[in-house]
CSV table of C-alpha atoms in Angstrom, one decimal:
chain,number,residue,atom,x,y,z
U,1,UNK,CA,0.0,0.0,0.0
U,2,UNK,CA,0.7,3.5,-0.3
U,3,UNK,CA,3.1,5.6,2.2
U,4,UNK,CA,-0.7,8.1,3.0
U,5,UNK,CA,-2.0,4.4,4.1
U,6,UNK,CA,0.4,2.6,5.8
U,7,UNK,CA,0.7,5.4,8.3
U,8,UNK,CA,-3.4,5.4,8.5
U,9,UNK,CA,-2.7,1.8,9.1
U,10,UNK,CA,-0.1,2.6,12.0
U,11,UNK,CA,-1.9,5.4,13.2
U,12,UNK,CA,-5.1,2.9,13.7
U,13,UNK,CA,-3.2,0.3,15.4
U,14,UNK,CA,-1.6,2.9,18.1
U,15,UNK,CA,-5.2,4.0,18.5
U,16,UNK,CA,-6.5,0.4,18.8
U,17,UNK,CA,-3.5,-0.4,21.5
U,18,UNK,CA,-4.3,2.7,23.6
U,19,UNK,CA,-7.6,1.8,24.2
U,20,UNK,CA,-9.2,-0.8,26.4
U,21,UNK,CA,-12.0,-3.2,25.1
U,22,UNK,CA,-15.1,-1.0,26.8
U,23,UNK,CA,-13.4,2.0,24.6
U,24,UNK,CA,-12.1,3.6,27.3
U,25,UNK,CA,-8.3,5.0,26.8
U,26,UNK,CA,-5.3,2.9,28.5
U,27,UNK,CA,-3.1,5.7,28.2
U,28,UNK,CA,-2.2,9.2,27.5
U,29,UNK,CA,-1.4,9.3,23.6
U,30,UNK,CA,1.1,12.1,22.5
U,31,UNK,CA,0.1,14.9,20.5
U,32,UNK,CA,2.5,15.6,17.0
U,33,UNK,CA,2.3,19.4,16.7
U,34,UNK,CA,3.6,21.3,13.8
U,35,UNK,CA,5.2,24.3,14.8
U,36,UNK,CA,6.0,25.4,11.4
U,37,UNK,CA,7.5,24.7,8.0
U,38,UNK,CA,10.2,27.0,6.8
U,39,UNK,CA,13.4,27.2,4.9
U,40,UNK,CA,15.8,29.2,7.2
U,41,UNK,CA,17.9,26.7,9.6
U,42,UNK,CA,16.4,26.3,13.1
U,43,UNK,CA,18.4,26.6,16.4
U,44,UNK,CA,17.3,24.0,19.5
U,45,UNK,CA,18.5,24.3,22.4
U,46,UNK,CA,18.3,21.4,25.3
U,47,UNK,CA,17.4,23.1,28.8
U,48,UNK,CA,21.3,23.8,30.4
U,49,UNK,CA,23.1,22.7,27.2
U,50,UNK,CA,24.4,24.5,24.2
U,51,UNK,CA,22.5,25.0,21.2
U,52,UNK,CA,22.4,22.9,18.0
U,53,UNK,CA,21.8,24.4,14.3
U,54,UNK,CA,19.4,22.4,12.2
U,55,UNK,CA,19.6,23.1,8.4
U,56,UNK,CA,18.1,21.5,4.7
U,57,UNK,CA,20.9,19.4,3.4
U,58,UNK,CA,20.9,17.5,0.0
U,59,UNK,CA,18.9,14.9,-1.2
U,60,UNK,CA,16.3,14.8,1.8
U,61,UNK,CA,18.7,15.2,4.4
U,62,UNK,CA,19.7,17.6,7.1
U,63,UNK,CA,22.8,19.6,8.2
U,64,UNK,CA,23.2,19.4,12.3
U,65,UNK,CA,25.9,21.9,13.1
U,66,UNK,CA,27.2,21.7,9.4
U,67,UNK,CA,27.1,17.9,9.3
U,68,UNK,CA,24.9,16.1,7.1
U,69,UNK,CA,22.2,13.5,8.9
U,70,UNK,CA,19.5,11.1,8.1
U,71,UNK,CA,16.0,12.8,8.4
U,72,UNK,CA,14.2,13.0,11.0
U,73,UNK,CA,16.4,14.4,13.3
U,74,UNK,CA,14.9,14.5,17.2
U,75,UNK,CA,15.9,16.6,20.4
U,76,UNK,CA,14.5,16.3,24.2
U,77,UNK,CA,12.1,13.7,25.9
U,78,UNK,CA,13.3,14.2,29.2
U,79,UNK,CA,13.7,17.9,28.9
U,80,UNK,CA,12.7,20.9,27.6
U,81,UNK,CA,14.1,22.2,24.2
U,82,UNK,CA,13.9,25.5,23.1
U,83,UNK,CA,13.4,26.0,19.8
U,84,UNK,CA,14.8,29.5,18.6
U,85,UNK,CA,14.5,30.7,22.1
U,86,UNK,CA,10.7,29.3,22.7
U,87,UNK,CA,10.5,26.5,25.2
U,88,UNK,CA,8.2,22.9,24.4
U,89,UNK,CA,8.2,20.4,26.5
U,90,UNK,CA,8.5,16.9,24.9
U,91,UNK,CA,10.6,16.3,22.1
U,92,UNK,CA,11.2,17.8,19.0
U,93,UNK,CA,11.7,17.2,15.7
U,94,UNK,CA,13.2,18.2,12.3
U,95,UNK,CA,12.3,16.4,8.6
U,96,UNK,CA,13.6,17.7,5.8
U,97,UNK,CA,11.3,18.7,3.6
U,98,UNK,CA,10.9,19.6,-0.5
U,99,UNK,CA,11.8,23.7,0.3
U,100,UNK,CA,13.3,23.6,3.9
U,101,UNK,CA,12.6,22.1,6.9
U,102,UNK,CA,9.5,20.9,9.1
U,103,UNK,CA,9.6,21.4,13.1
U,104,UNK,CA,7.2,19.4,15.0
U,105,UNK,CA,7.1,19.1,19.0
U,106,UNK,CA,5.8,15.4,19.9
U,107,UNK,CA,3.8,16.4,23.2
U,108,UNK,CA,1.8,14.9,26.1
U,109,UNK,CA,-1.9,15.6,25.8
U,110,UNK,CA,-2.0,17.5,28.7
U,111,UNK,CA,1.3,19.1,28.1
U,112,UNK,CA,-0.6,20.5,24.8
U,113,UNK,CA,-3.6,21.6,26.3
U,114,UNK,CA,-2.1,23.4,28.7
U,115,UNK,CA,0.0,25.1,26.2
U,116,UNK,CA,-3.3,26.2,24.2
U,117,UNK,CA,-5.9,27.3,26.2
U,118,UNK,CA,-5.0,30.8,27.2
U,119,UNK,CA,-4.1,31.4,23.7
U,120,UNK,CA,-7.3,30.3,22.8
U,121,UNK,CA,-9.4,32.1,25.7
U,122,UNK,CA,-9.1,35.1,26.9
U,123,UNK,CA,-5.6,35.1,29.7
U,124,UNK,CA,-7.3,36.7,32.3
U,125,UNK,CA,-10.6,34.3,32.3
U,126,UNK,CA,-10.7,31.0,34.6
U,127,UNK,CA,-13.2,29.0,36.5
U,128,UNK,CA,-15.8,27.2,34.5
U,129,UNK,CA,-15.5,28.6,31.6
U,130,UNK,CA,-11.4,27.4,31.5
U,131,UNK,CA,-12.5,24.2,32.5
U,132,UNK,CA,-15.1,24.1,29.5
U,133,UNK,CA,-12.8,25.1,27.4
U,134,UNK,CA,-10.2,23.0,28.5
U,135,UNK,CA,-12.2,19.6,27.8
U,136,UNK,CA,-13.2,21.3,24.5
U,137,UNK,CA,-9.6,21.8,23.7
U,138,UNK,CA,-8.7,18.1,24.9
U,139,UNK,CA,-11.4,16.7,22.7
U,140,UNK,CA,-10.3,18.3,19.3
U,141,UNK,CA,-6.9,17.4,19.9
U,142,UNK,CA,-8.1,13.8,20.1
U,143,UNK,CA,-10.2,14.2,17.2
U,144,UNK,CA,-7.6,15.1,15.3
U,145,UNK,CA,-5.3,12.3,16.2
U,146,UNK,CA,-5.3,10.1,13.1
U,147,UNK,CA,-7.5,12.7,11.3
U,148,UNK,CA,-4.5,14.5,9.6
U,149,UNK,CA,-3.7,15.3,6.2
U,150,UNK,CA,0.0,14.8,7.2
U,151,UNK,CA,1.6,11.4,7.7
U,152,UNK,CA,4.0,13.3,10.3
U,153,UNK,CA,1.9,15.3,12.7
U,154,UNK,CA,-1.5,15.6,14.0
U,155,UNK,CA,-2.4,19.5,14.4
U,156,UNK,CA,-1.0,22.8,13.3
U,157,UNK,CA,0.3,24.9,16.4
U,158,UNK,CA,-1.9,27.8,14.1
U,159,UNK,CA,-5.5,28.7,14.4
U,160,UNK,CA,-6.3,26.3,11.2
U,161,UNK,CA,-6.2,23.9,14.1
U,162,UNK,CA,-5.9,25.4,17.7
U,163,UNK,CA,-3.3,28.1,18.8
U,164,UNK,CA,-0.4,26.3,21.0
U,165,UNK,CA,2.5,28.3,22.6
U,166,UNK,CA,4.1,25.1,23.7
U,167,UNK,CA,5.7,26.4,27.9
U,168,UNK,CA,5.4,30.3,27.1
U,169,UNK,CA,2.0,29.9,27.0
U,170,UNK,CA,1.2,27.9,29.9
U,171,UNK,CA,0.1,30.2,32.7
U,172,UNK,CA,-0.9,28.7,36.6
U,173,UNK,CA,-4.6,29.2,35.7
U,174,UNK,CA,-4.0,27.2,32.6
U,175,UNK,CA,-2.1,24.6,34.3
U,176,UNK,CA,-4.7,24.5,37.3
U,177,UNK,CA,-7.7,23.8,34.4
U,178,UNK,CA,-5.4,20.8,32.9
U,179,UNK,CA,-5.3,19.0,36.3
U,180,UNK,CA,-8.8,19.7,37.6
U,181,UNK,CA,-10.2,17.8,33.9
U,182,UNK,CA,-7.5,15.8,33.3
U,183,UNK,CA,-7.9,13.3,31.2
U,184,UNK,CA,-11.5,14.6,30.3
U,185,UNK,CA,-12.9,14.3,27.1
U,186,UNK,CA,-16.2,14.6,25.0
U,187,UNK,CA,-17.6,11.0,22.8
U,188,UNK,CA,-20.2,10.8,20.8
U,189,UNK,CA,-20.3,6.7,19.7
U,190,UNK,CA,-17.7,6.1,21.5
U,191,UNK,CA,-15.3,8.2,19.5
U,192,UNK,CA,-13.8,12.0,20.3
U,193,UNK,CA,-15.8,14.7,19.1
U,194,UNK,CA,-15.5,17.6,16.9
U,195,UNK,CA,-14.8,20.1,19.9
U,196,UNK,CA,-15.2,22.9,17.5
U,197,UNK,CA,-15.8,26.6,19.1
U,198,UNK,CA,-15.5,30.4,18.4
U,199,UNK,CA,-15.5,33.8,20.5
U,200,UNK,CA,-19.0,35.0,20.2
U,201,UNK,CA,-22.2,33.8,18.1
U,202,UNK,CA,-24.2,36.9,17.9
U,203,UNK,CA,-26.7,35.7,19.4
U,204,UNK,CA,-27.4,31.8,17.9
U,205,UNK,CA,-25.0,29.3,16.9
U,206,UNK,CA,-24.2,27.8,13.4
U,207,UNK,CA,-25.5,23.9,12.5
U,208,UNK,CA,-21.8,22.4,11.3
U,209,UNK,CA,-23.9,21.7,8.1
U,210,UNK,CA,-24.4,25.4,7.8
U,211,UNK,CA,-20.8,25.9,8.1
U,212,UNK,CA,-19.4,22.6,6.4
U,213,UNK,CA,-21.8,20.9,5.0
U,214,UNK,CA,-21.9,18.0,7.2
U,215,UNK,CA,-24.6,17.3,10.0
U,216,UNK,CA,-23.7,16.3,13.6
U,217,UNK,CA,-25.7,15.4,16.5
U,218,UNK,CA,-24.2,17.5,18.7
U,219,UNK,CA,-23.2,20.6,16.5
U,220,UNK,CA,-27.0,22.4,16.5
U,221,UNK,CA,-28.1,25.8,16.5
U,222,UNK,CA,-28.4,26.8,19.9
U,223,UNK,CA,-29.9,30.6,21.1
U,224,UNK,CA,-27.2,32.0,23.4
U,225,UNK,CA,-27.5,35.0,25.7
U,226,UNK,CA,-25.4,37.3,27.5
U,227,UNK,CA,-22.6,38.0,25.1
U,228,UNK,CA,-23.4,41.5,25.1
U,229,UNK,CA,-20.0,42.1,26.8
U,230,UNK,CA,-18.2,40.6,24.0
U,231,UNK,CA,-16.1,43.4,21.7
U,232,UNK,CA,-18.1,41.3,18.6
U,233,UNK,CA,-21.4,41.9,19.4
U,234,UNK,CA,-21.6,44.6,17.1
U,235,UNK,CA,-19.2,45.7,14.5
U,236,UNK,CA,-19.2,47.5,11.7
U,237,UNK,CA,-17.1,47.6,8.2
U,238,UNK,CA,-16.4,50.2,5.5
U,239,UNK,CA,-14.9,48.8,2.1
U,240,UNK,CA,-14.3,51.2,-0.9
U,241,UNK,CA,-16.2,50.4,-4.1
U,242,UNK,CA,-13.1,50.7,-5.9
U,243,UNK,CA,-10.9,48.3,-3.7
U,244,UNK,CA,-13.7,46.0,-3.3
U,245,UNK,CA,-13.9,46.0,-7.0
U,246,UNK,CA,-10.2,45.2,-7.3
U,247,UNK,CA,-10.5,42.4,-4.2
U,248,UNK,CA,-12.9,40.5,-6.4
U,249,UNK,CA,-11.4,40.7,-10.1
U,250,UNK,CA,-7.6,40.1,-8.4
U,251,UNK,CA,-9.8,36.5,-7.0
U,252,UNK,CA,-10.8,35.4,-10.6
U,253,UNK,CA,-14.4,37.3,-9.4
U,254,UNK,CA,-14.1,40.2,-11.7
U,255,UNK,CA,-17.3,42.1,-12.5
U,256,UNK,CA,-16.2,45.0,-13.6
U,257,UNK,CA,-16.7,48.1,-11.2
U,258,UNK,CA,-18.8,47.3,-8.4
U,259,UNK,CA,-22.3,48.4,-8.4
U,260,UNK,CA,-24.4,46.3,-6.2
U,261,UNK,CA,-23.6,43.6,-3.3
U,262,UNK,CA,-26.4,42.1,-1.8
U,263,UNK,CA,-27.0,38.9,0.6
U,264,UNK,CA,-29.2,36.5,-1.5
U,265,UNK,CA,-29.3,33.9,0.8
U,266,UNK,CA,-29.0,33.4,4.3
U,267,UNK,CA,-28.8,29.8,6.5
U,268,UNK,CA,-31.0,28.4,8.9
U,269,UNK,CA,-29.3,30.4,11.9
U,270,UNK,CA,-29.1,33.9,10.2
U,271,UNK,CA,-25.6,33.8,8.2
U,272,UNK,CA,-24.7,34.5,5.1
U,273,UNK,CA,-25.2,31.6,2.4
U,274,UNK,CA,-24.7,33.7,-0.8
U,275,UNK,CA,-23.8,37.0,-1.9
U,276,UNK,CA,-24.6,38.4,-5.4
U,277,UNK,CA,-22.2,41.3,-6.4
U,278,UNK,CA,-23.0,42.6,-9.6
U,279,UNK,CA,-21.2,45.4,-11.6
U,280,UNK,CA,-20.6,47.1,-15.1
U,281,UNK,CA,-19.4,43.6,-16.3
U,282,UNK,CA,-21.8,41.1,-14.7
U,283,UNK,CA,-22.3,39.5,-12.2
U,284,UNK,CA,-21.3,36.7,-9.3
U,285,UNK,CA,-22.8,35.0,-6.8
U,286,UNK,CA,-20.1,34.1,-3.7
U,287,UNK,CA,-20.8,32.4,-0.7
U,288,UNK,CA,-20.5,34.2,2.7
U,289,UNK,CA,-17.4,32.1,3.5
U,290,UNK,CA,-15.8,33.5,0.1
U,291,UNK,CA,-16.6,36.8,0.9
U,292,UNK,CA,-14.9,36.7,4.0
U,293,UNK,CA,-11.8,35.1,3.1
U,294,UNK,CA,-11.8,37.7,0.4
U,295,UNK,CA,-12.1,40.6,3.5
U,296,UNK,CA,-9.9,38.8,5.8
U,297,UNK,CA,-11.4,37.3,8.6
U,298,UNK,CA,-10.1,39.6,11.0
U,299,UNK,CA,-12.1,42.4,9.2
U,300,UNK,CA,-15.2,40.2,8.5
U,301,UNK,CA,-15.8,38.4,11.6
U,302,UNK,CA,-18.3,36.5,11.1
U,303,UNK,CA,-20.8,35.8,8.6
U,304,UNK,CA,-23.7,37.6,10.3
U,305,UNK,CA,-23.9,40.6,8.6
U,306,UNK,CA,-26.2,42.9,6.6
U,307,UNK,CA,-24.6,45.1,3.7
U,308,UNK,CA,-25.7,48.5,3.0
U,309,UNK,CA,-23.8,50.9,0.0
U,310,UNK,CA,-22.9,54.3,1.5
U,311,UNK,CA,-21.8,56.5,-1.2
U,312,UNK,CA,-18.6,55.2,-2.8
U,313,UNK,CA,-18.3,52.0,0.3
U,314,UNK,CA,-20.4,49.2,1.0
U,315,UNK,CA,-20.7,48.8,4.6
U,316,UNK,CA,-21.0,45.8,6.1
U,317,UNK,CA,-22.5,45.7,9.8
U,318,UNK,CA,-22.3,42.6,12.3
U,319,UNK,CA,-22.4,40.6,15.3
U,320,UNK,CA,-20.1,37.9,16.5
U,321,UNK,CA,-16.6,36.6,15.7
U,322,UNK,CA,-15.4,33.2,14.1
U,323,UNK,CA,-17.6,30.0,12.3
U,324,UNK,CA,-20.3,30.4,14.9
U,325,UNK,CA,-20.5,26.4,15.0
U,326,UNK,CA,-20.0,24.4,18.6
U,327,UNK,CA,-19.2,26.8,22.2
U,328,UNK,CA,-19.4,30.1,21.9
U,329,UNK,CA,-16.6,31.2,24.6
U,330,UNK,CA,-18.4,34.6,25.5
U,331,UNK,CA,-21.9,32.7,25.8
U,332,UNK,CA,-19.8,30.2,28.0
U,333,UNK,CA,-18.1,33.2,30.1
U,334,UNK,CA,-22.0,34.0,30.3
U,335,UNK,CA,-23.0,30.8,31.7
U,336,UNK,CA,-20.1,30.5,34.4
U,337,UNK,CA,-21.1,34.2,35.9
U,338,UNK,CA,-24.7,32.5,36.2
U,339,UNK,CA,-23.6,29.4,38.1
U,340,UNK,CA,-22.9,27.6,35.4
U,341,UNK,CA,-20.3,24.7,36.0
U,342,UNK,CA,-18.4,23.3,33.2
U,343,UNK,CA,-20.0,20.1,32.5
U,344,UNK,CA,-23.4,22.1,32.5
U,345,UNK,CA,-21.5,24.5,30.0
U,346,UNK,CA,-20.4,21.7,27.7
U,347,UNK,CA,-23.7,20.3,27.8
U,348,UNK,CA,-25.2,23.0,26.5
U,349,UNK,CA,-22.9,23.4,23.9
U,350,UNK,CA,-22.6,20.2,22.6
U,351,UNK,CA,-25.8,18.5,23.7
U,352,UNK,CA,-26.1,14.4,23.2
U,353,UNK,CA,-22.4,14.3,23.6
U,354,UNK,CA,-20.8,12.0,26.4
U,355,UNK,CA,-18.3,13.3,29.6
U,356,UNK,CA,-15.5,10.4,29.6
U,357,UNK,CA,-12.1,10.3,30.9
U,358,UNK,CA,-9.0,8.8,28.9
U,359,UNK,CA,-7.8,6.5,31.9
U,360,UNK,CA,-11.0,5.4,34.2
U,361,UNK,CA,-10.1,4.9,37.5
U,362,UNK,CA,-11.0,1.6,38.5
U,363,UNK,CA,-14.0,1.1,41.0
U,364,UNK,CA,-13.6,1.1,44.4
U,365,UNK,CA,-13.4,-1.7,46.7
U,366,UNK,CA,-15.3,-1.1,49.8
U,367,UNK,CA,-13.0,-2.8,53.2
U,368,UNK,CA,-14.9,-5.7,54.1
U,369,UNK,CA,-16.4,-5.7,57.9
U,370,UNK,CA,-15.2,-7.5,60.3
U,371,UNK,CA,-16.7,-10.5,62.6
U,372,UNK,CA,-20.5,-11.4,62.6
């Protein structure tokens, strides 16, 4: 078979041996991260030892300090190794790839969540909604595992996946979260879920059919309150005619100058399904997911938005921030100032969708009495 499948194969058999028969996990697998692919050599450093200068060599190989080695080339396990001055627990590891080099940190689970979550929440939030989060977090990681594209790692360290910051990231509340869920974990038939989440819904949250075009049980619309407080509950964006005009014909969406742009079609929970922008040469009809990418989503939010043309801009005015599919962390924030714990919290969020713990602890024996 094919290199893509015999590490599916492998992958499936570490799963398989990880597990116990009921479905439970034996053990803690490791997450493979990718830090980053670039083409510029990479300095590691081992924690109290000198550094060591990674670099492409020829014909798939690598140069360590100048001196050509096989690829992979791996640093750390029982220390930490810095990598360019950042610190990852675990080990690290260099292939050489077609234009440079890849750098992926093989992690502990828990070492990786708790290098995430205040890069994905908020620094100064904790209590349930950490806790929430950090389960979520936990969850997607194992989702992932054997989900990747890539025969060598599982996530990106990048929001494609979820931000990680390997030890500079870790802070105490962080670390506190990790051990109070440890091991904790969403399932839905027995298998991880897709954890998925985003920093405010404007008000309802997406179906993952919406979004992807794939129903799941446990990835509904949902009506969430109290994200007033959010910095995306209303926002509001002014594009030029002119460079919107030049946006779409420089995307192979050319219309000519831009005339009209209009929302002709909206999902089930309020977003944008299509756009129709039509101009002196035509038209096109875009999907609100093109549209943003187009904007960038850091200018276009979200997809909850109406558009209105103000002289020479079309303004585009919104609520929310990110997919709007799974927890919304400001509704969540909303839910722990209520009372809210976390496994209420993830209920909600992900309703039909199982609390279960990596390693079960076995059951107690109760001491026998004595006499009779």
């Amino acid at each position: 078979m094919g290199s893509r499948r015999r590490w599916l194969a492998a992958t499936a058999l570490l799963l398989l041996a990880a597990t116990r028969p009921g479905g439970a996990w034996a053990e803690e697998p490791p997450m493979r991260v990718l830090l980053g692919e670039r083409s510029a050599p990479v300095r590691l450093t081992p924690l109290g030892e000198g550094s060591r200068v990674v670099a492409p060599g020829a014909e798939g190989r690598l140069l360590v300090d100048g001196l050509p080695v096989d690829s992979p080339f791996r640093m750390g396990g029982g220390r930490m190794v810095a990598v360019d001055g950042a610190p990852y627990r675990g080990v690290i590891e260099v292939r050489a790839r077609p234009r440079g080099l890849a750098v992926v940190n093989v992690v502990p689970l828990e070492s990786y969540v708790a290098g995430t979550l205040h890069r994905e929440l908020y620094p100064q939030w904790d209590g349930a909604v950490l806790l929430a989060q950090a389960v979520a977090t936990r969850t997607y990681a194992l989702y992932r595992v054997g989900r990747s594209r890539s025969r060598h790692h599982h996530l990106d360290a990048t929001a494609g996946d979820q931000v990680y910051g390997g030890v500079a990231a870790e802070t105490p509340a962080a670390r506190r979260a990790v051990a109070a869920t440890r091991g904790e974990y969403l399932s839905h038939g027995g298998r991880p879920i897709l954890a998925v989440f985003h920093s405010a819904s404007g008000g309802r949250t997406a179906t993952a059919r919406e979004v992807w075009g794939r129903s799941l049980p446990y990835l509904v619309s949902l009506e969430v309150p109290g994200e007033e407080s959010s910095p995306d509950a209303y926002w509001r964006v002014s594009v030029p005619v002119g460079e919107l005009s030049a946006l779409l014909r420089g995307a192979g969406w050319g219309v000519g100058r831009l005339e009209e742009l209009r929302v002709s079609q909206r999902t089930g929970s309020g977003r944008v399904a299509r756009v129709l922008a039509q101009g002196t040469e035509g038209e096109r009809t875009l999907t609100g997911r093109d549209l943003r990418r187009l904007l960038d989503s850091g200018t276009l939010r979200s997809t909850l938005y109406e558009i209105r043309r103000e002289e020479a801009e079309f303004v585009l005015v919104g609520s929310g921030h990110g997919h709007g599919v799974g927890m919304s962390q400001w509704g969540a924030r909303a839910m722990a100032r209520r009372g809210a714990s976390y496994r209420e919290i993830l209920n909600r969020f992900y309703p039909g969708a199982e609390l279960r713990r990596l390693v079960e602890e076995p059951p107690a024996v109760a001491a026998s009495g004595g006499g009779g």
